[in-house]
Tab-separated table of C-alpha atoms in Angstrom:
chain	number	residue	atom	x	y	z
A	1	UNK	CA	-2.590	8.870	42.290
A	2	UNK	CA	-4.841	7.119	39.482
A	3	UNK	CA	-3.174	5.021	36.927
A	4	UNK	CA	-3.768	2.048	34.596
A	5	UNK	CA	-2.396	-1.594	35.973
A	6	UNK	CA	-2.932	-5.011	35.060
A	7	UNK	CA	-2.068	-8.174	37.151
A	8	UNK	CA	-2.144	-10.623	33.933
A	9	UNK	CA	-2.167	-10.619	30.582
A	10	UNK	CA	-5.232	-10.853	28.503
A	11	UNK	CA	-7.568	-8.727	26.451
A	12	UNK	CA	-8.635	-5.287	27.243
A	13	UNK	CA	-10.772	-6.058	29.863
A	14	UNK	CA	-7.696	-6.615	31.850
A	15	UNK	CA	-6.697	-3.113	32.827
A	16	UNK	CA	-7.967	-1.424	35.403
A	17	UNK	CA	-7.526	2.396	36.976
A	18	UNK	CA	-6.341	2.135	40.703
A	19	UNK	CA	-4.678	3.848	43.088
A	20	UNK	CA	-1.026	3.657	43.191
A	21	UNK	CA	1.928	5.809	44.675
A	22	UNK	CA	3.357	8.569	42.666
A	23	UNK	CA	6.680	7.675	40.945
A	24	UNK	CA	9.378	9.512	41.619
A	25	UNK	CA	12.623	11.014	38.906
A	26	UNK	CA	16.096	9.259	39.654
A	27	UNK	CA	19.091	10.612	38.299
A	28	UNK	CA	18.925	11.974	34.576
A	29	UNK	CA	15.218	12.080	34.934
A	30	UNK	CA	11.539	13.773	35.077
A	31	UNK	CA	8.136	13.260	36.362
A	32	UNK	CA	5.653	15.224	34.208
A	33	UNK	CA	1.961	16.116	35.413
A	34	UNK	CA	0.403	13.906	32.300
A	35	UNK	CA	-2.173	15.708	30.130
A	36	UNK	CA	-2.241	13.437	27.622
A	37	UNK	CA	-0.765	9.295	26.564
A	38	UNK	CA	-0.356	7.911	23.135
A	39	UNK	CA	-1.461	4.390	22.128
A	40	UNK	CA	0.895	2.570	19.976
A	41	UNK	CA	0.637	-0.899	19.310
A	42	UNK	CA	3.459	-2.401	21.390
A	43	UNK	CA	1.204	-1.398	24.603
A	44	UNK	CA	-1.706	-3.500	23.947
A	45	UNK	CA	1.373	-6.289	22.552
A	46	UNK	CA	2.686	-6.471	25.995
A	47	UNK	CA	-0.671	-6.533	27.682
A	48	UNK	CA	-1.702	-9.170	25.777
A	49	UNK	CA	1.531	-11.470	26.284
A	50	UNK	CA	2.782	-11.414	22.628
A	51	UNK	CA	6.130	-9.783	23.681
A	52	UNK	CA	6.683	-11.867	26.943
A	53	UNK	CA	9.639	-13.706	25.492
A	54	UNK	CA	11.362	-10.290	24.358
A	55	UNK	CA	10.400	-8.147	27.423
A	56	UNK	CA	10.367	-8.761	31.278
A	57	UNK	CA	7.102	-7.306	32.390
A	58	UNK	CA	6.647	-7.888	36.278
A	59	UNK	CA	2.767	-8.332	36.962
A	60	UNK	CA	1.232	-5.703	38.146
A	61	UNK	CA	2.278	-4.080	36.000
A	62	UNK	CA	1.750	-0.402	34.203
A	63	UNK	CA	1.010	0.478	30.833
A	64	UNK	CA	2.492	2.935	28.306
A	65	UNK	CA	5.224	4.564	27.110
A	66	UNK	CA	4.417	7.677	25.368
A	67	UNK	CA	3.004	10.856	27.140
A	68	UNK	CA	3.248	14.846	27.263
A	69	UNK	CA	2.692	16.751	30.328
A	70	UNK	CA	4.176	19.756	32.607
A	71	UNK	CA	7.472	18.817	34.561
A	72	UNK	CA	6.599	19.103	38.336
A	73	UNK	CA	9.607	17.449	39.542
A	74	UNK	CA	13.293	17.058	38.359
A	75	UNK	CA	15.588	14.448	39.000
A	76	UNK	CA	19.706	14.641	39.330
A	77	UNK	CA	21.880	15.844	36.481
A	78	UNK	CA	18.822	17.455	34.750
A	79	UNK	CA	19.500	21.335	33.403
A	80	UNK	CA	17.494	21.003	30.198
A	81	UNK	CA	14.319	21.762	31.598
A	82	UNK	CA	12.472	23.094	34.915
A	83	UNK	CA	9.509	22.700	36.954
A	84	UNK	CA	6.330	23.877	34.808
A	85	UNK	CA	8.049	23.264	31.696
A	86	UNK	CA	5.701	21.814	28.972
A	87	UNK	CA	7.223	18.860	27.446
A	88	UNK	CA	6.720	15.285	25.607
A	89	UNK	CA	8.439	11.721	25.756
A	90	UNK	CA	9.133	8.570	26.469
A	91	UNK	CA	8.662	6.870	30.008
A	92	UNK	CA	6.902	3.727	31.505
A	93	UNK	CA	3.598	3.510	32.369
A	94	UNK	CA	2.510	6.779	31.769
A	95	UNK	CA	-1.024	6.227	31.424
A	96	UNK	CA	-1.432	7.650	34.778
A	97	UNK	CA	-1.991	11.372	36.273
A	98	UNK	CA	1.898	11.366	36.888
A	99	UNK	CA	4.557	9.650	35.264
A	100	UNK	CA	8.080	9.668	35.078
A	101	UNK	CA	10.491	9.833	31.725
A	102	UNK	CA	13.574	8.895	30.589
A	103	UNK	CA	13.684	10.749	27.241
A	104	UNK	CA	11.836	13.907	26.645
A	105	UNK	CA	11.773	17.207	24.485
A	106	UNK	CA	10.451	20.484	25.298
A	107	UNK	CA	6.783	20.816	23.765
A	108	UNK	CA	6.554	23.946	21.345
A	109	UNK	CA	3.354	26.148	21.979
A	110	UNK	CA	2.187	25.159	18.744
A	111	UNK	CA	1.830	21.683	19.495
A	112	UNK	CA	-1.554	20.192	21.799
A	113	UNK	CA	-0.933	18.186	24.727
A	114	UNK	CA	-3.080	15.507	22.568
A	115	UNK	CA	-1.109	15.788	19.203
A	116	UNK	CA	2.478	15.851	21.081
A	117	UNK	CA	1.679	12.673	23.471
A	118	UNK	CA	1.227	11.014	19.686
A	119	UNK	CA	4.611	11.593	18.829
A	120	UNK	CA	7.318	10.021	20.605
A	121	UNK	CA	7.861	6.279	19.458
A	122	UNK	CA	6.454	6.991	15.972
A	123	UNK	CA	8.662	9.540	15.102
A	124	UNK	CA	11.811	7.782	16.360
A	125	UNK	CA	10.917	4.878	15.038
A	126	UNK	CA	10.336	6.726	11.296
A	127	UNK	CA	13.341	8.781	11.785
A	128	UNK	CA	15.362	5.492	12.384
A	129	UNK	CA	13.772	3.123	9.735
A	130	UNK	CA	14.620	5.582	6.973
A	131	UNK	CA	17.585	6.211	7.782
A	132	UNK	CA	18.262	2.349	7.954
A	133	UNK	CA	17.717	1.988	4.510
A	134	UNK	CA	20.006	4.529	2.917
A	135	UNK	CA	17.333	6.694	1.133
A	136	UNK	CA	18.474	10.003	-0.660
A	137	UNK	CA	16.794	12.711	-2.527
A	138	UNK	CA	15.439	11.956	-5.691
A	139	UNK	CA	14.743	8.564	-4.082
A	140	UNK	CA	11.225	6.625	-4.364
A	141	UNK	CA	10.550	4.504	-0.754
A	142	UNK	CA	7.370	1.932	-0.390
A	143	UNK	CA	5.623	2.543	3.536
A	144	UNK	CA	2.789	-0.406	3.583
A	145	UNK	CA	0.755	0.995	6.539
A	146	UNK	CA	1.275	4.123	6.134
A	147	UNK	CA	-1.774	6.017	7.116
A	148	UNK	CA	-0.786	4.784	11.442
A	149	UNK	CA	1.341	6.953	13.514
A	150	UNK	CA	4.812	5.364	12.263
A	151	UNK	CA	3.398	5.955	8.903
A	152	UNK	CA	2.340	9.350	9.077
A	153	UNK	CA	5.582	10.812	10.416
A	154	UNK	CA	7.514	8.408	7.802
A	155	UNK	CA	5.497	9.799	5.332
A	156	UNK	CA	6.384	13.299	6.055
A	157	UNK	CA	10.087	13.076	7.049
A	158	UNK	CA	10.697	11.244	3.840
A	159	UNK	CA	8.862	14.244	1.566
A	160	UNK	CA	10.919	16.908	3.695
A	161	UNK	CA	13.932	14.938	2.904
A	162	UNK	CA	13.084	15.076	-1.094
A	163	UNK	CA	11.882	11.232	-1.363
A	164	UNK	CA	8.939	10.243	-3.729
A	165	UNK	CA	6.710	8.034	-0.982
A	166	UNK	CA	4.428	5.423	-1.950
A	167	UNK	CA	1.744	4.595	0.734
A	168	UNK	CA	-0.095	1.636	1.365
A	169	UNK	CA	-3.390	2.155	3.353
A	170	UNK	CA	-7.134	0.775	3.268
A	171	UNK	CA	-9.497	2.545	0.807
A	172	UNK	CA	-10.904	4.588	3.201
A	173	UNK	CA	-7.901	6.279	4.026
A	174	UNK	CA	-6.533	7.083	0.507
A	175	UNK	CA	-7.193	10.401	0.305
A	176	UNK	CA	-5.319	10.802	3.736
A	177	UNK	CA	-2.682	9.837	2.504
A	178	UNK	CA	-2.571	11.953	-0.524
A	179	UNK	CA	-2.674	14.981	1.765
A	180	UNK	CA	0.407	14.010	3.612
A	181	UNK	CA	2.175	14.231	0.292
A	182	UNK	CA	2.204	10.321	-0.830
A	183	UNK	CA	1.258	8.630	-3.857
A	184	UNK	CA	-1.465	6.464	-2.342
A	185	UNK	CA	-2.489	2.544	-3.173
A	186	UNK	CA	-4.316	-0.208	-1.499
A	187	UNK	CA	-3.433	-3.663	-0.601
A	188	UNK	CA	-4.511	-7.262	-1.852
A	189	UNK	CA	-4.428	-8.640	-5.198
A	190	UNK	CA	-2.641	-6.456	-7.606
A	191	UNK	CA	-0.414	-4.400	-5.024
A	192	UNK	CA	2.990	-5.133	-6.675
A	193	UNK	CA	1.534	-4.271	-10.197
A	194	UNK	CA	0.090	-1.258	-8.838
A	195	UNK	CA	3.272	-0.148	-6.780
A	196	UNK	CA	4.770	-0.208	-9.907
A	197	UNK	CA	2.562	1.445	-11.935
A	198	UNK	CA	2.978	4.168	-9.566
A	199	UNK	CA	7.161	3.707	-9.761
A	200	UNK	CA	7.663	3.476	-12.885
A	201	UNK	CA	12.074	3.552	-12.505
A	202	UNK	CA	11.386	1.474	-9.618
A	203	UNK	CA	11.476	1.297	-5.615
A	204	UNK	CA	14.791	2.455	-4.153
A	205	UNK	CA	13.486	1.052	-0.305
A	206	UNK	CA	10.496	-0.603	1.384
A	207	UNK	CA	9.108	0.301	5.220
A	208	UNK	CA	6.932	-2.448	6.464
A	209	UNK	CA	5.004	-0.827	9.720
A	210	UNK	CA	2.335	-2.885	9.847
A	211	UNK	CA	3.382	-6.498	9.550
A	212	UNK	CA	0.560	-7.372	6.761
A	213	UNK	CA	2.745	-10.267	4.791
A	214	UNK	CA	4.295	-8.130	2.349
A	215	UNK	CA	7.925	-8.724	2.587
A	216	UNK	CA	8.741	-11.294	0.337
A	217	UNK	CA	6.808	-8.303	-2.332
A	218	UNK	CA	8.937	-5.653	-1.443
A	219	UNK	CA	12.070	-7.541	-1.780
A	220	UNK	CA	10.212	-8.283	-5.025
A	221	UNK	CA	9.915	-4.705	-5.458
A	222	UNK	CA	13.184	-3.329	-4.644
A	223	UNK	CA	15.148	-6.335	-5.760
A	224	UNK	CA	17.604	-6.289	-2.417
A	225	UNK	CA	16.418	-7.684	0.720
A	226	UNK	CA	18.965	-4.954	2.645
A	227	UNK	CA	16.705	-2.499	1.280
A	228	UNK	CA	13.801	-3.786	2.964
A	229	UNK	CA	13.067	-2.844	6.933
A	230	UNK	CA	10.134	-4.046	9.087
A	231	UNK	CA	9.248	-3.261	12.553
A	232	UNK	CA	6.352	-5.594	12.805
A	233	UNK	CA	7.258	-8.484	10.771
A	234	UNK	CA	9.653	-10.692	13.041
A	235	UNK	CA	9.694	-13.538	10.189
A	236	UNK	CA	11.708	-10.975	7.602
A	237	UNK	CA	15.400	-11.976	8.289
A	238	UNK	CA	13.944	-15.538	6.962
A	239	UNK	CA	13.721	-14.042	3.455
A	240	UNK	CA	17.296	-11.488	4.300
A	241	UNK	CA	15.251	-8.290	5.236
A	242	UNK	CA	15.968	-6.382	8.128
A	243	UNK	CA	14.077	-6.377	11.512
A	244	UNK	CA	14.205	-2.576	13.719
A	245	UNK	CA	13.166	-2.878	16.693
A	246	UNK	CA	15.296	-0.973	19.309
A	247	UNK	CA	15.444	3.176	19.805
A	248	UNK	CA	18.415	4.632	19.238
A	249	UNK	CA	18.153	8.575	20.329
A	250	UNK	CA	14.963	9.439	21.422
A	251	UNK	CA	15.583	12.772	22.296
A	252	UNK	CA	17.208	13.624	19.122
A	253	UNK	CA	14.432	12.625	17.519
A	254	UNK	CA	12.001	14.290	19.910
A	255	UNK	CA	13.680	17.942	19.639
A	256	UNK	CA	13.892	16.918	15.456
A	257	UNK	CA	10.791	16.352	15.098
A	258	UNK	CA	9.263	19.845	17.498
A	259	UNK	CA	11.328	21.636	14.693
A	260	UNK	CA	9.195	20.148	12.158
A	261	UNK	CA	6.348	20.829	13.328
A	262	UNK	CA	7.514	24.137	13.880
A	263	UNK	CA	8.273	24.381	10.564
A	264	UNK	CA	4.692	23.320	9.211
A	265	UNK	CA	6.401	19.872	7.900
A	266	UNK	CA	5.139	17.596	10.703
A	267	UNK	CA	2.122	17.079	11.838
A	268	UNK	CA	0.744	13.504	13.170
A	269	UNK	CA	-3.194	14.116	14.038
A	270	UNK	CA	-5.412	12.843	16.567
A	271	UNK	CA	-7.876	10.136	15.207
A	272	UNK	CA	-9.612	9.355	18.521
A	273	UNK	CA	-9.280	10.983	22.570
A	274	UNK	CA	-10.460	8.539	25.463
A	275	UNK	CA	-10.918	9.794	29.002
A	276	UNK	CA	-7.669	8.179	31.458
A	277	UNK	CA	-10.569	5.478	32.660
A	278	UNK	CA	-11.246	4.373	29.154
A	279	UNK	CA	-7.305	3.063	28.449
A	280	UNK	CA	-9.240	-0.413	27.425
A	281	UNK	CA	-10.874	0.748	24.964
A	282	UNK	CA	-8.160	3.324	23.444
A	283	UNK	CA	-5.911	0.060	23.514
A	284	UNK	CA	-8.678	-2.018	21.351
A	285	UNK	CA	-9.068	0.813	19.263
A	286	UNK	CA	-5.334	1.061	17.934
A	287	UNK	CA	-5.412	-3.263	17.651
A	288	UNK	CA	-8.328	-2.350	15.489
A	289	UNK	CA	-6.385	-0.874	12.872
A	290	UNK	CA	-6.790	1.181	9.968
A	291	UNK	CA	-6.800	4.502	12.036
A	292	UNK	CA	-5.660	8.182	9.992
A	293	UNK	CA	-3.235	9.208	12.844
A	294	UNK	CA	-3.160	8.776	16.125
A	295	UNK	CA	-5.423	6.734	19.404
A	296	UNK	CA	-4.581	9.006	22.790
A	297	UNK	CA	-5.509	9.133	26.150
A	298	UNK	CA	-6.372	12.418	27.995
A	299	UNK	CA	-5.829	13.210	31.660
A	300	UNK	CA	-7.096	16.587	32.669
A	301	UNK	CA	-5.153	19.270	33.827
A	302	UNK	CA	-4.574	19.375	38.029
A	303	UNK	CA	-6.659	15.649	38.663
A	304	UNK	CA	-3.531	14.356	40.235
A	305	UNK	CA	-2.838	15.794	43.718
A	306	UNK	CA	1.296	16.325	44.246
């Protein structure tokens, strides 16, 4: 099969599709026909060697953790699903025609391939970080970066849930943000007055997502550093704010957030679609930044051969 490898870390350039031999599901496991990968920014991390001290990666070495696809073989202990079941989750290296995952929900009809491979790690990681910080109805949270894919779903959980959100994005994505229900503002000079302009009984909790130096102004802003959570910042325990960094029930989340979307509460878009032989470029695209949802990768339906 065709899938995405690199033999050392290093920009972009570095990945390359090759041939490989298909995976196969241990125990508690599936392997999905991919249809479609999300990018999220701890791929392109690892590929470039910022995460080598936190995570083993043997070289060569795959890429990706998010996909959706159809389930063409299942592993021991599975009953949840069956073969040409429709589903999305978390695996490794799954920017490839076939993959294998460890977590996974069943896809509703409603949801794309494209749109559901955007899900996974964004909406476990919102679903976690809010409920890390304590929030309640009636509450008023701070998300700086909220217009990405952690964002987004934050963004929308936290409305569902009854919680005034107040989204930091550039200016170009303001009125994004505004449709997903938030009470948009930009960074740079003049954020904290503006924040609290916008708060006016104050900020009950602050999300960092996209590790732009803000911490020591939410803590600011909230006036407890336990009420302060990043997942990109790895300095913020230096001022007494909170670091998140590892999943806790994927598939929970998963199945929550179908229901969602179900519901017409969720929905994380797709910014940008790259062929399976353009993963370089989907990967510098999300290190970009500033994206309105979500960087995926496409693999079309049968290219693999079982």
């Amino acid at each position: 099969m065709k899938a995405i490898r690199f033999e050392r870390y290093g920009p972009p350039d570095v990945l390359a599709l090759v041939d490989v031999e298909e995976p196969r599901p241990g125990p508690g496991q599936v392997r999905i026909e991919v249809r479609a990968a999300g990018v999220n920014g701890l791929d392109w991390k690892i590929r470039a060697g910022h995460m080598r001290q936190m995570i083993d990666v043997r070289l060569p070495s795959g890429t990706g953790s998010d996909a959706s696809g159809v389930v063409d073989q299942v592993g021991e202990g599975v009953s949840d699903v069956e073969v040409g079941d429709a589903v999305f989750g978390v695996g490794t290296g799954v920017f490839a025609e076939y993959a294998v995952l460890d977590a996974w929900a069943v896809k509703p009809d409603s949801l794309s391939f494209e749109e559901a491979a955007g899900y996974p790690i964004p909406v476990e990681t919102a679903f976690r970080i809010l409920d890390q910080v304590g929030l309640e109805p009636g509450h008023t949270v701070l998300i700086s970066g909220a217009s990405g894919g952690v964002g987004t779903a934050a963004v929308q959980i936290a409305r569902e849930r009854g919680i005034t959100v107040i989204g930091t994005a550039s200016p170009a994505n303001q009125d994004y943000l505004r449709g997903l229900g938030a009470l948009p503002t930009t960074y740079g000079d003049g954020f904290v007055d503006r924040v609290r302009a916008l708060a006016p009984n104050g900020v009950d909790a602050a999300l960092d997502v996209s590790g732009s130096g803000v911490i020591a102004d939410c803590i600011g802003l909230t006036g407890d550093p336990a009420k302060v959570v990043s997942i990109a910042d790895f300095t913020a325990p230096r001022l007494g704010a909170q670091v998140s960094f590892v999943p806790t029930d994927i598939a929970a989340a998963l199945r929550a957030a179908a229901a969602l979307h179900v519901e017409g509460v969720l929905r994380i878009p797709v910014e940008t679609a790259f062929p399976l032989a353009d993963t370089a470029a989907a990967q510098a695209r999300n290190e970009a930044g500033h994206a309105a949802g979500r960087t995926v990768v496409v693999v079309p339906a049968g290219s693999g051969a079982a």
